[in-house]
Tab-separated table of C-alpha atoms and ligand atoms in Angstrom:
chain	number	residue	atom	x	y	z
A	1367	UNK	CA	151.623	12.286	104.667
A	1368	UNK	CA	151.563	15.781	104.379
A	1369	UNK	CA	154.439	17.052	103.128
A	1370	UNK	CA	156.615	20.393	104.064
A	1371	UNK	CA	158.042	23.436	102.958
A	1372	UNK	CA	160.125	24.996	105.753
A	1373	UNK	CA	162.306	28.322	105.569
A	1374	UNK	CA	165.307	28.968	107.964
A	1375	UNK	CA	165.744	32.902	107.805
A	1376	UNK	CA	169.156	32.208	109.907
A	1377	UNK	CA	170.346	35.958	111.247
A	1378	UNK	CA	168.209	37.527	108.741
A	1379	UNK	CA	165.107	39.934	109.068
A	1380	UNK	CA	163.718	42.612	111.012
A	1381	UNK	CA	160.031	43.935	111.147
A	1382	UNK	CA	160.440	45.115	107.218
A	1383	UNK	CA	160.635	41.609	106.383
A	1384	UNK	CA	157.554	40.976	107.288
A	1385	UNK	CA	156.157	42.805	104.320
A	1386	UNK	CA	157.713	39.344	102.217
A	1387	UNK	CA	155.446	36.916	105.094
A	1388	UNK	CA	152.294	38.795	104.095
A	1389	UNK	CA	152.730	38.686	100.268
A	1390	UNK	CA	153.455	35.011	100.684
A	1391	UNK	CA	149.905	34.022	102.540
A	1392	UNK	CA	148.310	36.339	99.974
A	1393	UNK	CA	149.786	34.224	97.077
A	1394	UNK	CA	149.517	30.812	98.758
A	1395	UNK	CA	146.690	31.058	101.208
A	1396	UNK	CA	145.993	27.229	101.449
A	1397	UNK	CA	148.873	25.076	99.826
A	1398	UNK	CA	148.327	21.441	99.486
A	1399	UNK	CA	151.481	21.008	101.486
A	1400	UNK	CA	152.498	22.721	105.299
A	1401	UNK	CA	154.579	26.059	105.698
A	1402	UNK	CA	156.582	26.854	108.049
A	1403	UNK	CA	158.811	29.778	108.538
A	1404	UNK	CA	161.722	30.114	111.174
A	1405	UNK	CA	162.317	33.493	111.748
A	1406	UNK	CA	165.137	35.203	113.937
A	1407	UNK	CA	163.373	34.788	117.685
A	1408	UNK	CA	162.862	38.333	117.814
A	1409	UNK	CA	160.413	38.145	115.139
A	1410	UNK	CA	158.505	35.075	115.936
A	1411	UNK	CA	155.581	36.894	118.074
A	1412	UNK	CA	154.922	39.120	115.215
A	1413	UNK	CA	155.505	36.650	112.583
A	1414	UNK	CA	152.944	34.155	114.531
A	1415	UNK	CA	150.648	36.836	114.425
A	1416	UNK	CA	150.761	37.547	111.210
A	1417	UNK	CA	150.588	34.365	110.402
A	1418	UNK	CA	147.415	33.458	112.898
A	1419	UNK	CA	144.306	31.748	110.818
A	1420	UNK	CA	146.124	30.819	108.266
A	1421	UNK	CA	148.385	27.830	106.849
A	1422	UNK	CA	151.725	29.262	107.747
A	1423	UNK	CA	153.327	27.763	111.009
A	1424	UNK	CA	156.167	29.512	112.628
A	1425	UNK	CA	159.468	28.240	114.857
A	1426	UNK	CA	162.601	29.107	116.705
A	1427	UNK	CA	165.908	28.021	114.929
A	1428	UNK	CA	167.322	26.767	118.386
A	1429	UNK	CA	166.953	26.107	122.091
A	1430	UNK	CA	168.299	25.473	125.301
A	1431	UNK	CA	167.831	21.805	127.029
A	1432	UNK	CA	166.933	23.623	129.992
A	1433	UNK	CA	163.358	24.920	131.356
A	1434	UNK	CA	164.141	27.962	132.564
A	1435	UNK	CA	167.446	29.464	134.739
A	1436	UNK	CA	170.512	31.738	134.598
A	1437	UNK	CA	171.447	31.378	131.087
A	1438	UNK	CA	171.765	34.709	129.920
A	1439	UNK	CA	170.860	34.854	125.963
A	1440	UNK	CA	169.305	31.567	125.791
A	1441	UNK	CA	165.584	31.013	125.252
A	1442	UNK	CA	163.813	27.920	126.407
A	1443	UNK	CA	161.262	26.371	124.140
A	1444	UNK	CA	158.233	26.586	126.359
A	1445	UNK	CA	159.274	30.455	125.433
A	1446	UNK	CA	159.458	30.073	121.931
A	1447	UNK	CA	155.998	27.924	122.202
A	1448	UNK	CA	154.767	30.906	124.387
A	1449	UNK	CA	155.862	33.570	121.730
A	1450	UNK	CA	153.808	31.762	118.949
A	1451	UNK	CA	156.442	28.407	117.942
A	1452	UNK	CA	154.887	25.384	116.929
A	1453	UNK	CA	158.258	23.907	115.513
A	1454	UNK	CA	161.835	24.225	116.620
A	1455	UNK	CA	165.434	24.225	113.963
A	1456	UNK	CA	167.781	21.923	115.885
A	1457	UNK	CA	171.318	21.085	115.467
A	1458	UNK	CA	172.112	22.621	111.915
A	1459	UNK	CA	175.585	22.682	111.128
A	1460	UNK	CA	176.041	26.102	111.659
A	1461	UNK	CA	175.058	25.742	115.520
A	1462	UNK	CA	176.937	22.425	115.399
A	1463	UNK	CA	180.118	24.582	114.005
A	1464	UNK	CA	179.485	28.309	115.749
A	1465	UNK	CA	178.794	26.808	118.873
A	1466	UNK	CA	180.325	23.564	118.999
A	1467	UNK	CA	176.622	21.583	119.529
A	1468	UNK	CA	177.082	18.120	119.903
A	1469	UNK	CA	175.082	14.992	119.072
A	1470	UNK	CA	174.015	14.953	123.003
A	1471	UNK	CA	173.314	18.101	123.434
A	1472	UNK	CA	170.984	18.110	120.133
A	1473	UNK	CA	169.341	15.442	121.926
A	1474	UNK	CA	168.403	17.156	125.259
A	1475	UNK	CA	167.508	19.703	123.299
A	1476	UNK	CA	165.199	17.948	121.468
A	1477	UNK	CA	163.691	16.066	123.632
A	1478	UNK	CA	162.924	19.278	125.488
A	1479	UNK	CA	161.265	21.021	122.698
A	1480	UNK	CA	159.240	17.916	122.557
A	1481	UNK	CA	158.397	18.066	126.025
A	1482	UNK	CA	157.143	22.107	125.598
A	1483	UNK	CA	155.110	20.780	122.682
A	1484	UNK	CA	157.189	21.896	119.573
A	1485	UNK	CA	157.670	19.754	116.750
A	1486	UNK	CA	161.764	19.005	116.463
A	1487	UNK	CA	163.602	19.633	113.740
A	1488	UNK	CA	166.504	18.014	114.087
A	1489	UNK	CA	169.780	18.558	111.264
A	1490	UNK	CA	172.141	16.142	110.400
A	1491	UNK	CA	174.662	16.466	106.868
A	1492	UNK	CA	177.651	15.557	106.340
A	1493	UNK	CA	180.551	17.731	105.414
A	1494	UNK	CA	182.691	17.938	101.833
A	1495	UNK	CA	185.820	15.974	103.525
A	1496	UNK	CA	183.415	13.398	104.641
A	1497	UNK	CA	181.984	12.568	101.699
A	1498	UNK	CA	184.814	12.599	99.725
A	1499	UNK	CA	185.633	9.725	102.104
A	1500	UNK	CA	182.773	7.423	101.103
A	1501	UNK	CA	181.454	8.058	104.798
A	1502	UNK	CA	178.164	10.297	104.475
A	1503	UNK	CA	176.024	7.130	105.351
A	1504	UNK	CA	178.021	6.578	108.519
A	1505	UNK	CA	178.186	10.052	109.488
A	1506	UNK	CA	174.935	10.814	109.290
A	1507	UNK	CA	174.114	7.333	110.973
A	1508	UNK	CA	175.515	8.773	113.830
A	1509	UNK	CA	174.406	11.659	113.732
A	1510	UNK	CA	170.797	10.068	113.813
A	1511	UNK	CA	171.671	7.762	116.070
A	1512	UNK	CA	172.926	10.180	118.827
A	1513	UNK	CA	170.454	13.567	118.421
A	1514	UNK	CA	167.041	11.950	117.720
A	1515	UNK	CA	165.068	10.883	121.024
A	1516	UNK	CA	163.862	7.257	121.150
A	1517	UNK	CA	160.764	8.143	122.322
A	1518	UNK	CA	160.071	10.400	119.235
A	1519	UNK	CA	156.621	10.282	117.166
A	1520	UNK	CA	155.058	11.228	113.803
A	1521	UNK	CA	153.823	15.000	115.292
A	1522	UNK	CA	157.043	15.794	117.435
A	1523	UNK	CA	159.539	15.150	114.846
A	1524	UNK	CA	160.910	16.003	111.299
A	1525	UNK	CA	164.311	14.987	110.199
A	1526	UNK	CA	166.399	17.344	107.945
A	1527	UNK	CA	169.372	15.637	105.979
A	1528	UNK	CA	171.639	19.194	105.119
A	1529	UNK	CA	174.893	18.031	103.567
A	1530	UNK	CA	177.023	20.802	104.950
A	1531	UNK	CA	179.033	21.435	101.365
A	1532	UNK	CA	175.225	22.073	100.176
A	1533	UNK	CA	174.625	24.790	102.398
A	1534	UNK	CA	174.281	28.254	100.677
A	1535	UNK	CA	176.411	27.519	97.902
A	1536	UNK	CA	174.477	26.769	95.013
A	1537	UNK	CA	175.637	23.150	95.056
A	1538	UNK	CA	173.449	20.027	95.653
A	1539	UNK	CA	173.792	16.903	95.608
A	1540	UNK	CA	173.064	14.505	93.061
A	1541	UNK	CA	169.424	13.154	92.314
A	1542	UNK	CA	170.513	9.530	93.582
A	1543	UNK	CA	172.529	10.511	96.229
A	1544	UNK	CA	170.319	12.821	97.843
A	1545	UNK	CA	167.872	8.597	97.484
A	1546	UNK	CA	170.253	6.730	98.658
A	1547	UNK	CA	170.775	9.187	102.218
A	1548	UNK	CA	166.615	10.036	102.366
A	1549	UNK	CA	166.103	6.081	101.878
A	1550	UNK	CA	169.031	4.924	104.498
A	1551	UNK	CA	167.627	7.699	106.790
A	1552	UNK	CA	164.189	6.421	106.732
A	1553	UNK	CA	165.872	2.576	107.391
A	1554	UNK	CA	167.441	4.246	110.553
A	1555	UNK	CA	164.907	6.007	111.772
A	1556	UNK	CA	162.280	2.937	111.737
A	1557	UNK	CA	165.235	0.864	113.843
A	1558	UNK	CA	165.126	3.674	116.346
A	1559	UNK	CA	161.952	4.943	116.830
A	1560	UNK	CA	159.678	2.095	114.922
A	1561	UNK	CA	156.855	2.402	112.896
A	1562	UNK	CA	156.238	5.586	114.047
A	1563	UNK	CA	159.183	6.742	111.264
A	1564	UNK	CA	156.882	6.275	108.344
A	1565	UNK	CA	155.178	9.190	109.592
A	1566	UNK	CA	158.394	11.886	110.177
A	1567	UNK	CA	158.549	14.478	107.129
A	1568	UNK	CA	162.179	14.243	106.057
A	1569	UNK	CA	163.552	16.724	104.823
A	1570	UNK	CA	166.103	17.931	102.039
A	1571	UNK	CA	168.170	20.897	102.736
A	1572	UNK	CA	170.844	23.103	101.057
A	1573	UNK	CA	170.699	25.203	97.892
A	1574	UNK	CA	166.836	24.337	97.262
A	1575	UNK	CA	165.592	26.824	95.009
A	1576	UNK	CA	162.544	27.104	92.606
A	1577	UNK	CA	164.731	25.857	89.470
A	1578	UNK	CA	165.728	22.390	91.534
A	1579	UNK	CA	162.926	22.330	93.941
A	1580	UNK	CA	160.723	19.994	91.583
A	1581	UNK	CA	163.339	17.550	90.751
A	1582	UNK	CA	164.692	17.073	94.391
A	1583	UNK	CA	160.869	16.902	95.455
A	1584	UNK	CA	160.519	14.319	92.768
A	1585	UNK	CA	163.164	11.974	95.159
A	1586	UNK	CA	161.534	9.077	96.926
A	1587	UNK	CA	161.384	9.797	101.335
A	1588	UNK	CA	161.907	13.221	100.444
A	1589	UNK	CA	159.037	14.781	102.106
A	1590	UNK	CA	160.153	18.690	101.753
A	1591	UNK	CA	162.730	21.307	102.434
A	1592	UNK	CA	164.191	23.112	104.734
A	1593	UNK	CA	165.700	26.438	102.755
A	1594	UNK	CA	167.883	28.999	104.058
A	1595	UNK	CA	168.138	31.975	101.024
A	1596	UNK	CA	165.312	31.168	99.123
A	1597	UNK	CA	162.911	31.495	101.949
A	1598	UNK	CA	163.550	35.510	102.427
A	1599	UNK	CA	161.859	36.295	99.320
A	1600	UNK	CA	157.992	35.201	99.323
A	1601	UNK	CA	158.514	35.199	95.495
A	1602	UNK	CA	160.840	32.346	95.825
A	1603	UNK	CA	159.764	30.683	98.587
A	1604	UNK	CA	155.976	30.406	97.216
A	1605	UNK	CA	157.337	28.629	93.852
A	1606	UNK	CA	159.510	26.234	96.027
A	1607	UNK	CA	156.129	25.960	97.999
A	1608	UNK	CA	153.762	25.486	95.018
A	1609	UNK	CA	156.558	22.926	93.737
A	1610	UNK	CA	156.157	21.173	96.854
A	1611	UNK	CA	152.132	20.945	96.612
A	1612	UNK	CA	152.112	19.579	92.841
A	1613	UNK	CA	154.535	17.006	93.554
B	88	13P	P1	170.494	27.488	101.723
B	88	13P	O1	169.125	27.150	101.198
B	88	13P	O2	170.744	28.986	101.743
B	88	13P	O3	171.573	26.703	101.049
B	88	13P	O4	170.514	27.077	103.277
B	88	13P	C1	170.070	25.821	103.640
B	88	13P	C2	169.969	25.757	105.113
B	88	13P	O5	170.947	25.796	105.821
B	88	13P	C3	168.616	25.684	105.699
B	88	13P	O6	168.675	25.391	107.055
């Protein structure tokens, strides 16, 4: 499958940043591997732009379950497909924690970004206290289990395994651990949504930079990243990308 190399700029960027998009297509104009960039929302039409013709996709990093209505501040993911989107972050643990997102919720709004034609993204990770309680395999079970919709194929979804305690603290997870979750995750998926799970990139997240991106990318099931720092800077975010195409 083809694999991918996905950056989450979180509540980063404005239209300066965009200077770091176009020195990334100039050094990687057609990786062996997808790219996709999540931008804050008010960037997306001028990132998609940017990005039009060539091998960079762009997405939202969340979005309501809803079509359309009074929800003041939301954005429905017909609007992010409309601004440019062709994928859509759901669930990461900071939404899960900021905003209180649960497994159900992830789900609706999953199922409609799948609906409006984005690709789902969906997060699941554990936290520190969790895993220090031998249950990472069960949380993120559930985790699967309740956010990923049943009637899910290859093209409409990706799964990215974040272990919360990874997130933007220079800590990752060991080589076989980050195996064992990417191997029980593909096991889960395939009882959930079939065959059809062979096919979903999954995805490592947390800390990925280029000095670890080869060796996680070496990791059986472990089909790309999904980076949060290291995607702001097209210096770092290329090498994590080129590390992603010769693996
Ligand atoms: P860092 O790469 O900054 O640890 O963030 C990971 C992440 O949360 C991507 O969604």
């Amino acid at each position: 499958m083809r694999k991918l190399a996905a950056g989450n700029w979180k509540m980063n960027g404005t239209a300066a940043s965009l200077s770091e998009v176009a020195a990334l297509l100039a050094a990687h104009p057609a990786p062996a591997c997808d790219m996709l960039l999540c931008p804050p929302a008010t960037l997306i039409a001028r990132m998609a732009d940017l990005a039009k013709g060539s091998a960079l996709h762009v997405g939202g990093q969340d979005c309501h379950a809803k079509a359309s209505g009074a929800h003041t501040g939301d954005l429905s993911a017909a609007m992010l497909a409309d601004a440019g989107a062709s994928h859509v972050i759901l669930g990461h643990s900071e939404r899960r924690t900021d905003h209180r997102e649960t497994d159900a919720q992830v789900l609706a709004k999953a199922e409609a970004a799948q609906v409006a034609g984005l690709v789902a993204i969906i997060c699941i990770g554990e936290t520190e206290a969790e895993r220090d309680a031998g249950r990472t395999l069960d949380v993120i079970g559930t985790q699967l289990a309740g956010s990923v919709p049943q009637g899910s194929r290859a093209e409409t979804l990706v799964v990215a395994y974040e272990p919360v305690w990874a997130i933007g603290t220079g800590r990752t997870p060991t080589i076989a651990e980050i195996a064992e979750v990417h191997a029980f995750l593909l096991a889960r998926l395939t009882a959930r949504i079939g065959a059809e799970a062979a096919g979903v990139q999954l995805l490592y997240g947390g800390s990925v930079k280029p000095s670890n991106a080869a060796e996680i990318f070496a990791v059986p099931h472990v089909d790309g990243a999904l980076v949060g720092g290291a995607s702001l800077k097209a210096a770092d975010f290329g090498a994590i990308v080129a590390a992603l195409a010769a693996a």
